[in-house]
Amino acid sequence: MQNFINVILPIPLEKLFTYKVTPEQANFLQSGMRVAVPFGKSKIYTALVHSLHNTAPEVYEAKEIHQILDERPIVNEIQLRHWQWIADYYMCTVGEVFRSALPSAFLLESETLILKNEKAEVDEGNLKDDEFLIFEALQHQSILKVHEVAAIVDRKNVLPILNRLIEKNVILLKEEIYEQYKPKLVRYVKLGLDYQSEENLEILLESLTRAPKQSQVILSLFQLKATTKKPIKISELELASGGSRAVVKTLIDKNILEEYHIRRDRVVYDGSAENAVLKSLNEYQEIALTDIQAAFKENKTTLLQGVTSSGKTEVYVKLIEDCIKTGRQALYLLPEIALTTQLIGRLQEYFGEKVSVYHSKYSVQERVEVWNNIVAQKPKAQIVIGARSSLFLPFSNLGLIIVDEEHEGSFKQFDPAPRYHARDAAIVLAKLHESNILLGSATPSIETFNNARTGKYGYANITRRYGNVLMPEMEIVDIKEQSRKRRMKGHFSERLLEEITETLEAGEQVILFQNRRGYAPIVECTTCGHSPQCPNCDVSLTYHQYKKQLRCHYCSHHMALQESCQACGSSTLDTKGFGTEQVEQELHELFPETKVGRMDLDTTRGKHGYERIITAFEQQELDILVGTQMLTKGLDFRNVNLVGIMNADSLLNFPDYRAHERSFQLLTQVAGRAGRTKKRGKVIIQSYNPYHQILKQVSTNDYDEMFKEQLYEREQYKYPPANRIIRITFKHKEYNKLNEAAEWFSKGLRNAFGANVLGPEFPPVSRIRNQYLKHVLIKIGPKQSVGQVKLNIKRIEKSFKAIAFYRSVRVIYNVDHI
């Protein structure tokens, strides 16, 4: 009887693939282990064992696997069930979820290696110029990779050349698998075995009298051994002795010193051994905690609505403590990496090295280590803080999930698939683990609050700020009126400048919010009106002054700022609109003595980008911090007394059914950064439309009024939470083919769902990276079966793909599009 395995491949395939294994391999393999398998003509992929069976595939002959890559499963049964749910719900394949879930180091890459054919006799006169270049390179280098060949011949597509060389027997191709993860090994040193006895040691020191540097290294080694019981690193020895690396190497070569390596985790906690005592909760937090625990007993997903600075984190910490006392794991999800930097410190104070961190700014190696620690259920991975990707970690004993700032759009993955929402996926994960889940926010999303209001979710709230500090005082400034009276200085109203001056004089800090990075979104010629456009996308280029360049924020295309207009040659160029860079520059001019920092995508690149800016602001090295929406999310600055919103209109006037909800959330959140300790803070909102309903609701902090208004509108126009929506995007480089394809698909959808299909329509930015886009929106009523709707859509897609002309058009599904 033959043995087979079904595997998940990290590519978008609808079905699992079957491979043949030997009886010995079948006895060893388990679901969740990785195997290297051949796929297609010459590719080798890392696949994940899904199941073992004895049924041969009917349509194709099963190939044998290449090799087994794990000794024990790295993915568990619950994860596989969770992945399957994500694939089914978000209309993608399990392979795409697999690729997204695992750190890339676990997905071994296959690289085509090009070798010289040693057995063949090559007639150089027969080779074309480009072929000869490769042949010549192989005389000096035994192996070349495809990208190296491309560089040698200066062409992107080198496959035709390689095929010609294979036909002429000049080269051979070899597929090689290489493991990307390498454990971190730290070099340590100790005295050689021959010199452990006292007599030999004396002889050694006498023999080194003529080599004072080597002698100093040996003496320093003894001093370090006397002061510390730990192994001695080579780097420490070099520092203590003042000797160079060469001196230490000479001693190792002479066998006087012995070098050895110890594997060390990259993610380490450097704090004190003593953990801080948990803060005691105030009466409002205690009531909220009791309500949450009561809802948990009923196995309900629970919402904690607490005004900004009400001390929600302290409630979370108490729940985490209760969870780990029972020996279970806790997951703390955050929407932004910026938030983790502040929170890591706070949680490590309480829980020490039980805290692990997992997000995309960590290196692949660090993520692999966190993954392995969770698989092994090590104490150092009992609490995991992370962004949305930490949902995919291999928890086997999850007791609590906290989704902080649950309303945030950053929890939704947009590209590539799976386009999942971390909050919703976390709720399903909690059900699979039978664990508790808490959603926290000062301004919950309409859907979540509606679920709490109708009793589907448990609900707790905190209405007072911690320490009974008053909510900040809000003031809306009419900049239309100020501009008319010529009272604006740059983009600052008189009122905002007055408040900034007062705050700085009192020794307090200021946050200024402008939700656009760069210097100005448009550079325009005042003579002919031309503004530089991105050649790959339908957007104008944003001016970044610090690099003197125009940049596209969609595809990163950039060019140097032109001295004169490209259309008419005039040198009268002017900027329209403003971003964080321009606000920063104006502040330098208005307050030359003040230290100003900027926090946006341009200044927070790199692993410690966020940490550097946040720490500088916390330690009051900066007086004013200008930033985009990164600033709005849950950051806790003790000395901020004034928050200025430079232009609220850019948020309100956005073509999206969630624009008003998002504006309310963003403005409330950014306002919540002010006056978080003793003194009541102040918020100044600049707007051309100061009487807008949302601004009025923000200034009175009236969430309930906003919720009622938005819910009524959405029920009228059939948007969530009244209806579900699926957005289908069509993508192709040819404008006419895209139009035709989108129209054909939409007709099929209209036949199936009638008037609930909107589109196809071009989005505001209808071309990105030379690909045209068109959207169709499907609204699913409360009485319709979502599963049935998805099956119908897939059926229409099958007919669509059967038409050869449309096959090249990409169809992208975004379920619960936000």
Short mmCIF file of C-alpha atoms in Angstrom, two decimals, residues 71-419:
data_model
loop_
_atom_site.label_atom_id
_atom_site.label_comp_id
_atom_site.label_asym_id
_atom_site.label_seq_id
_atom_site.Cartn_x
_atom_site.Cartn_y
_atom_site.Cartn_z
CA GLU A 71 11.83 17.26 13.13
CA ARG A 72 8.57 18.34 14.72
CA PRO A 73 5.51 20.29 13.49
CA ILE A 74 5.93 24.08 13.41
CA VAL A 75 2.23 24.68 12.66
CA ASN A 76 -0.55 23.19 14.79
CA GLU A 77 -4.04 21.90 14.10
CA ILE A 78 -5.84 25.05 15.35
CA GLN A 79 -3.70 27.23 13.04
CA LEU A 80 -4.64 25.10 10.03
CA ARG A 81 -8.34 25.44 10.89
CA HIS A 82 -7.91 29.20 11.34
CA TRP A 83 -6.11 29.49 7.98
CA GLN A 84 -8.90 27.57 6.29
CA TRP A 85 -11.50 29.94 7.77
CA ILE A 86 -9.50 33.00 6.56
CA ALA A 87 -9.18 31.47 3.07
CA ASP A 88 -12.92 30.68 2.85
CA TYR A 89 -14.18 33.93 4.35
CA TYR A 90 -11.81 36.32 2.55
CA MET A 91 -12.06 34.47 -0.79
CA CYS A 92 -8.41 33.54 -1.21
CA THR A 93 -6.44 30.27 -1.13
CA VAL A 94 -4.87 28.51 1.86
CA GLY A 95 -1.52 28.79 0.03
CA GLU A 96 -1.73 32.59 0.18
CA VAL A 97 -2.54 32.46 3.90
CA PHE A 98 0.40 30.06 4.43
CA ARG A 99 2.78 32.42 2.62
CA SER A 100 1.56 35.39 4.66
CA ALA A 101 1.53 33.55 8.01
CA LEU A 102 5.03 32.10 8.17
CA PRO A 103 8.19 34.22 8.58
CA SER A 104 9.88 34.23 5.17
CA ALA A 105 12.89 32.34 6.59
CA PHE A 106 10.68 29.27 6.98
CA LEU A 107 9.79 29.37 3.28
CA LEU A 108 13.00 28.02 1.80
CA GLU A 109 13.75 29.60 -1.55
CA SER A 110 14.84 27.67 -4.58
CA GLU A 111 17.53 29.48 -6.53
CA THR A 112 18.58 28.42 -9.99
CA LEU A 113 22.35 28.06 -10.06
CA ILE A 114 24.26 28.18 -13.38
CA LEU A 115 27.38 25.97 -13.60
CA LYS A 116 29.95 25.42 -16.34
CA ASN A 117 29.61 22.06 -18.13
CA GLU A 118 33.05 20.60 -17.40
CA LYS A 119 32.59 17.62 -19.76
CA ALA A 120 31.74 19.62 -22.88
CA GLU A 121 34.25 20.99 -25.36
CA VAL A 122 33.20 24.51 -26.23
CA ASP A 123 33.96 26.18 -29.55
CA GLU A 124 34.19 29.86 -28.53
CA GLY A 125 33.74 30.97 -32.14
CA ASN A 126 30.22 29.53 -32.05
CA LEU A 127 29.12 31.72 -29.16
CA LYS A 128 27.31 35.03 -29.61
CA ASP A 129 28.61 38.09 -27.73
CA ASP A 130 26.18 37.81 -24.79
CA GLU A 131 26.73 34.03 -24.56
CA PHE A 132 30.50 34.53 -24.52
CA LEU A 133 30.21 37.04 -21.62
CA ILE A 134 28.51 34.37 -19.47
CA PHE A 135 30.95 31.66 -20.59
CA GLU A 136 33.89 33.93 -19.71
CA ALA A 137 32.41 34.77 -16.28
CA LEU A 138 32.13 31.03 -15.54
CA GLN A 139 35.89 30.62 -16.19
CA HIS A 140 36.53 32.87 -13.16
CA GLN A 141 33.54 31.91 -11.00
CA SER A 142 32.32 28.33 -10.60
CA ILE A 143 28.64 29.23 -9.95
CA LEU A 144 26.46 32.12 -11.10
CA LYS A 145 22.91 33.02 -10.04
CA VAL A 146 20.25 34.28 -12.45
CA HIS A 147 20.35 37.87 -11.16
CA GLU A 148 24.18 37.89 -11.54
CA VAL A 149 23.84 36.76 -15.18
CA ALA A 150 21.31 39.57 -15.75
CA ALA A 151 23.87 42.08 -14.43
CA ILE A 152 26.68 40.66 -16.64
CA VAL A 153 24.70 40.94 -19.91
CA ASP A 154 22.74 44.01 -18.75
CA ARG A 155 19.35 42.50 -19.65
CA LYS A 156 16.33 41.72 -17.50
CA ASN A 157 15.16 38.60 -19.35
CA VAL A 158 18.15 36.26 -19.60
CA LEU A 159 16.23 32.98 -20.02
CA PRO A 160 16.54 32.94 -23.86
CA ILE A 161 20.35 33.31 -23.58
CA LEU A 162 20.53 30.57 -20.93
CA ASN A 163 18.38 28.27 -23.09
CA ARG A 164 20.75 28.77 -26.04
CA LEU A 165 23.74 27.94 -23.81
CA ILE A 166 22.01 24.78 -22.52
CA GLU A 167 21.34 23.66 -26.12
CA LYS A 168 25.05 24.22 -26.91
CA ASN A 169 25.99 22.16 -23.80
CA VAL A 170 27.98 25.07 -22.39
CA ILE A 171 26.16 25.29 -19.04
CA LEU A 172 24.18 23.17 -16.61
CA LEU A 173 21.37 24.34 -14.33
CA LYS A 174 21.08 23.18 -10.74
CA GLU A 175 18.23 23.85 -8.33
CA GLU A 176 19.52 24.45 -4.81
CA ILE A 177 17.54 24.93 -1.63
CA TYR A 178 19.01 27.10 1.05
CA GLU A 179 17.79 27.76 4.58
CA GLN A 180 17.43 31.48 5.32
CA TYR A 181 17.37 31.39 9.11
CA LYS A 182 20.69 31.26 10.90
CA PRO A 183 20.79 31.14 14.71
CA LYS A 184 22.73 33.95 16.34
CA LEU A 185 25.98 32.51 17.69
CA VAL A 186 28.00 34.61 20.13
CA ARG A 187 31.77 34.01 20.27
CA TYR A 188 33.16 33.23 23.74
CA VAL A 189 36.69 32.46 24.90
CA LYS A 190 38.37 30.45 27.67
CA LEU A 191 41.88 29.35 28.58
CA GLY A 192 43.19 26.38 26.54
CA LEU A 193 43.12 22.90 28.15
CA ASP A 194 46.94 22.67 28.30
CA TYR A 195 47.16 25.75 30.53
CA GLN A 196 44.52 24.90 33.13
CA SER A 197 47.17 23.69 35.67
CA GLU A 198 49.12 26.26 37.72
CA GLU A 199 52.62 25.07 36.61
CA ASN A 200 51.78 25.33 32.90
CA LEU A 201 50.22 28.71 33.54
CA GLU A 202 53.41 30.05 35.15
CA ILE A 203 55.49 28.79 32.23
CA LEU A 204 53.03 30.46 29.83
CA LEU A 205 53.19 33.88 31.56
CA GLU A 206 57.01 33.74 31.62
CA SER A 207 57.10 32.88 27.92
CA LEU A 208 54.87 35.91 27.16
CA THR A 209 57.12 38.49 28.89
CA ARG A 210 58.35 39.58 25.46
CA ALA A 211 54.80 39.88 24.15
CA PRO A 212 53.23 42.45 26.54
CA LYS A 213 49.98 42.75 24.54
CA GLN A 214 49.36 38.99 24.62
CA SER A 215 50.29 38.91 28.32
CA GLN A 216 47.80 41.73 29.01
CA VAL A 217 45.01 39.77 27.29
CA ILE A 218 45.66 36.70 29.52
CA LEU A 219 45.71 38.84 32.70
CA SER A 220 42.48 40.59 31.66
CA LEU A 221 40.88 37.18 31.15
CA PHE A 222 41.68 36.28 34.80
CA GLN A 223 40.33 39.62 36.06
CA LEU A 224 37.05 39.12 34.14
CA LYS A 225 36.75 35.53 35.43
CA ALA A 226 37.19 36.78 39.00
CA THR A 227 34.47 39.43 38.69
CA THR A 228 31.87 37.45 36.75
CA LYS A 229 30.75 33.85 36.81
CA LYS A 230 29.37 34.12 33.26
CA PRO A 231 31.20 32.95 30.10
CA ILE A 232 33.47 35.68 28.68
CA LYS A 233 32.71 37.09 25.23
CA ILE A 234 35.64 37.79 22.88
CA SER A 235 34.31 41.35 22.43
CA GLU A 236 34.39 41.89 26.24
CA LEU A 237 37.96 40.57 26.45
CA GLU A 238 39.12 42.89 23.66
CA LEU A 239 37.55 45.85 25.46
CA ALA A 240 38.97 44.99 28.91
CA SER A 241 42.53 44.30 27.70
CA GLY A 242 42.73 47.08 25.13
CA GLY A 243 44.10 44.42 22.77
CA SER A 244 43.12 44.17 19.13
CA ARG A 245 41.22 41.32 17.48
CA ALA A 246 44.51 40.21 15.88
CA VAL A 247 46.18 39.68 19.31
CA VAL A 248 43.29 37.50 20.52
CA LYS A 249 43.36 35.55 17.21
CA THR A 250 47.10 34.89 17.63
CA LEU A 251 46.47 33.42 21.10
CA ILE A 252 43.65 31.25 19.71
CA ASP A 253 45.92 30.05 16.86
CA LYS A 254 48.62 29.11 19.41
CA ASN A 255 45.94 27.10 21.34
CA ILE A 256 46.61 29.27 24.42
CA LEU A 257 42.99 30.44 24.25
CA GLU A 258 40.08 28.31 23.11
CA GLU A 259 37.18 29.84 21.16
CA TYR A 260 33.63 28.45 21.46
CA HIS A 261 30.13 29.59 20.47
CA ILE A 262 26.88 29.78 22.40
CA ARG A 263 23.56 30.21 20.65
CA ARG A 264 21.73 33.29 21.89
CA ASP A 265 18.22 34.61 21.25
CA ARG A 266 18.07 37.89 19.39
CA VAL A 267 15.00 39.01 21.33
CA VAL A 268 16.17 39.53 24.89
CA TYR A 269 14.89 41.46 27.89
CA ASP A 270 17.54 43.61 29.55
CA GLY A 271 15.49 44.92 32.49
CA SER A 272 15.85 44.18 36.18
CA ALA A 273 14.96 40.82 37.66
CA GLU A 274 12.31 42.46 39.91
CA ASN A 275 8.98 43.22 38.24
CA ALA A 276 7.03 46.33 39.17
CA VAL A 277 3.86 45.93 41.24
CA LEU A 278 0.65 46.35 39.26
CA LYS A 279 -1.05 49.70 39.73
CA SER A 280 -4.25 49.53 41.75
CA LEU A 281 -7.35 50.29 39.70
CA ASN A 282 -9.65 53.21 40.47
CA GLU A 283 -13.39 52.68 41.05
CA TYR A 284 -14.33 53.22 37.37
CA GLN A 285 -11.70 50.74 36.18
CA GLU A 286 -12.83 48.23 38.83
CA ILE A 287 -16.47 48.46 37.63
CA ALA A 288 -15.33 47.98 34.00
CA LEU A 289 -13.19 44.99 35.01
CA THR A 290 -16.15 43.36 36.82
CA ASP A 291 -18.36 43.89 33.72
CA ILE A 292 -15.70 42.39 31.45
CA GLN A 293 -15.24 39.32 33.67
CA ALA A 294 -19.01 38.79 33.81
CA ALA A 295 -19.21 38.89 29.98
CA PHE A 296 -16.25 36.49 29.73
CA LYS A 297 -18.17 33.99 31.89
CA GLU A 298 -20.89 34.04 29.22
CA ASN A 299 -18.17 33.39 26.56
CA LYS A 300 -18.94 36.69 24.86
CA THR A 301 -16.61 38.86 22.79
CA THR A 302 -16.46 42.03 24.91
CA LEU A 303 -16.05 45.70 24.06
CA LEU A 304 -14.35 48.09 26.48
CA GLN A 305 -15.18 51.67 25.56
CA GLY A 306 -13.05 54.05 27.62
CA VAL A 307 -12.45 57.74 26.91
CA THR A 308 -8.87 58.66 25.95
CA SER A 309 -6.52 58.49 28.96
CA SER A 310 -9.05 56.59 31.10
CA GLY A 311 -6.47 53.90 31.92
CA LYS A 312 -7.64 51.07 29.63
CA THR A 313 -4.08 49.68 29.56
CA GLU A 314 -4.16 49.10 33.34
CA VAL A 315 -7.35 47.04 32.90
CA TYR A 316 -5.65 45.04 30.12
CA VAL A 317 -2.60 44.42 32.36
CA LYS A 318 -4.86 43.08 35.14
CA LEU A 319 -6.59 40.71 32.69
CA ILE A 320 -3.22 39.54 31.31
CA GLU A 321 -2.00 38.86 34.85
CA ASP A 322 -5.12 36.75 35.59
CA CYS A 323 -4.62 34.87 32.30
CA ILE A 324 -0.93 33.94 32.78
CA LYS A 325 -1.58 32.87 36.38
CA THR A 326 -3.59 30.00 34.87
CA GLY A 327 -0.57 29.08 32.71
CA ARG A 328 -2.19 30.21 29.43
CA GLN A 329 -0.81 32.54 26.75
CA ALA A 330 -1.99 36.11 26.05
CA LEU A 331 -1.94 38.02 22.74
CA TYR A 332 -2.03 41.83 22.69
CA LEU A 333 -2.82 43.18 19.21
CA LEU A 334 -2.02 46.76 18.24
CA PRO A 335 -2.77 48.55 14.97
CA GLU A 336 0.55 50.41 14.66
CA ILE A 337 4.16 49.43 15.27
CA ALA A 338 4.64 52.93 16.74
CA LEU A 339 2.40 51.94 19.65
CA THR A 340 4.36 48.80 20.51
CA THR A 341 7.48 50.80 21.39
CA GLN A 342 5.71 52.55 24.30
CA LEU A 343 3.77 49.52 25.40
CA ILE A 344 6.68 47.05 25.43
CA GLY A 345 8.35 49.09 28.17
CA ARG A 346 5.16 49.25 30.24
CA LEU A 347 4.41 45.51 29.98
CA GLN A 348 8.02 44.51 30.62
CA GLU A 349 7.94 46.55 33.83
CA TYR A 350 5.16 44.26 35.08
CA PHE A 351 5.94 40.93 33.41
CA GLY A 352 9.70 41.08 32.70
CA GLU A 353 10.94 38.55 30.18
CA LYS A 354 7.57 36.85 29.70
CA VAL A 355 6.90 39.44 26.96
CA SER A 356 7.76 38.75 23.29
CA VAL A 357 7.32 41.19 20.40
CA TYR A 358 6.37 40.28 16.83
CA HIS A 359 5.95 42.69 13.92
CA SER A 360 7.34 43.52 10.47
CA LYS A 361 10.04 45.93 11.68
CA TYR A 362 11.73 42.99 13.46
CA SER A 363 14.25 41.06 11.38
CA VAL A 364 13.34 37.69 9.88
CA GLN A 365 15.71 36.01 12.34
CA GLU A 366 14.01 37.63 15.34
CA ARG A 367 10.58 36.60 14.11
CA VAL A 368 11.73 33.00 13.66
CA GLU A 369 12.96 32.98 17.25
CA VAL A 370 9.63 34.25 18.62
CA TRP A 371 7.84 31.60 16.51
CA ASN A 372 10.12 28.81 17.85
CA ASN A 373 9.71 30.04 21.45
CA ILE A 374 5.90 29.86 21.10
CA VAL A 375 6.04 26.38 19.52
CA ALA A 376 8.19 25.24 22.47
CA GLN A 377 5.83 27.07 24.91
CA LYS A 378 8.77 28.81 26.57
CA PRO A 379 7.97 31.18 29.48
CA LYS A 380 9.54 34.08 27.53
CA ALA A 381 6.69 33.84 24.99
CA GLN A 382 3.74 33.79 27.38
CA ILE A 383 2.66 37.29 26.40
CA VAL A 384 2.98 38.41 22.77
CA ILE A 385 2.61 42.04 21.70
CA GLY A 386 2.35 42.58 17.99
CA ALA A 387 0.74 44.05 14.92
CA ARG A 388 -1.85 42.11 12.89
CA SER A 389 0.63 39.43 11.64
CA SER A 390 1.05 38.08 15.21
CA LEU A 391 -2.40 36.44 14.79
CA PHE A 392 -0.68 33.71 12.80
CA LEU A 393 1.72 32.63 15.55
CA PRO A 394 1.54 28.95 16.64
CA PHE A 395 -0.32 29.41 19.94
CA SER A 396 -1.36 26.13 21.50
CA ASN A 397 -2.76 27.41 24.79
CA LEU A 398 -4.20 30.87 24.15
CA GLY A 399 -6.27 32.23 27.04
CA LEU A 400 -6.79 35.91 26.19
CA ILE A 401 -6.70 38.16 23.11
CA ILE A 402 -6.79 41.94 23.50
CA VAL A 403 -7.42 44.02 20.36
CA ASP A 404 -6.51 47.59 21.30
CA GLU A 405 -7.82 50.53 19.20
CA GLU A 406 -10.11 48.01 17.49
CA HIS A 407 -11.61 50.69 15.20
CA GLU A 408 -8.32 51.25 13.36
CA GLY A 409 -8.23 50.73 9.59
CA SER A 410 -4.62 49.48 9.91
CA PHE A 411 -6.02 46.15 11.16
CA LYS A 412 -7.24 45.46 7.61
CA GLN A 413 -4.70 43.94 5.24
CA PHE A 414 -4.98 45.39 1.72
CA ASP A 415 -2.25 43.79 -0.37
CA PRO A 416 -1.37 41.03 -0.99
CA ALA A 417 -3.96 38.35 -0.15
CA PRO A 418 -5.24 37.30 2.36
CA ARG A 419 -7.07 40.64 2.71
#
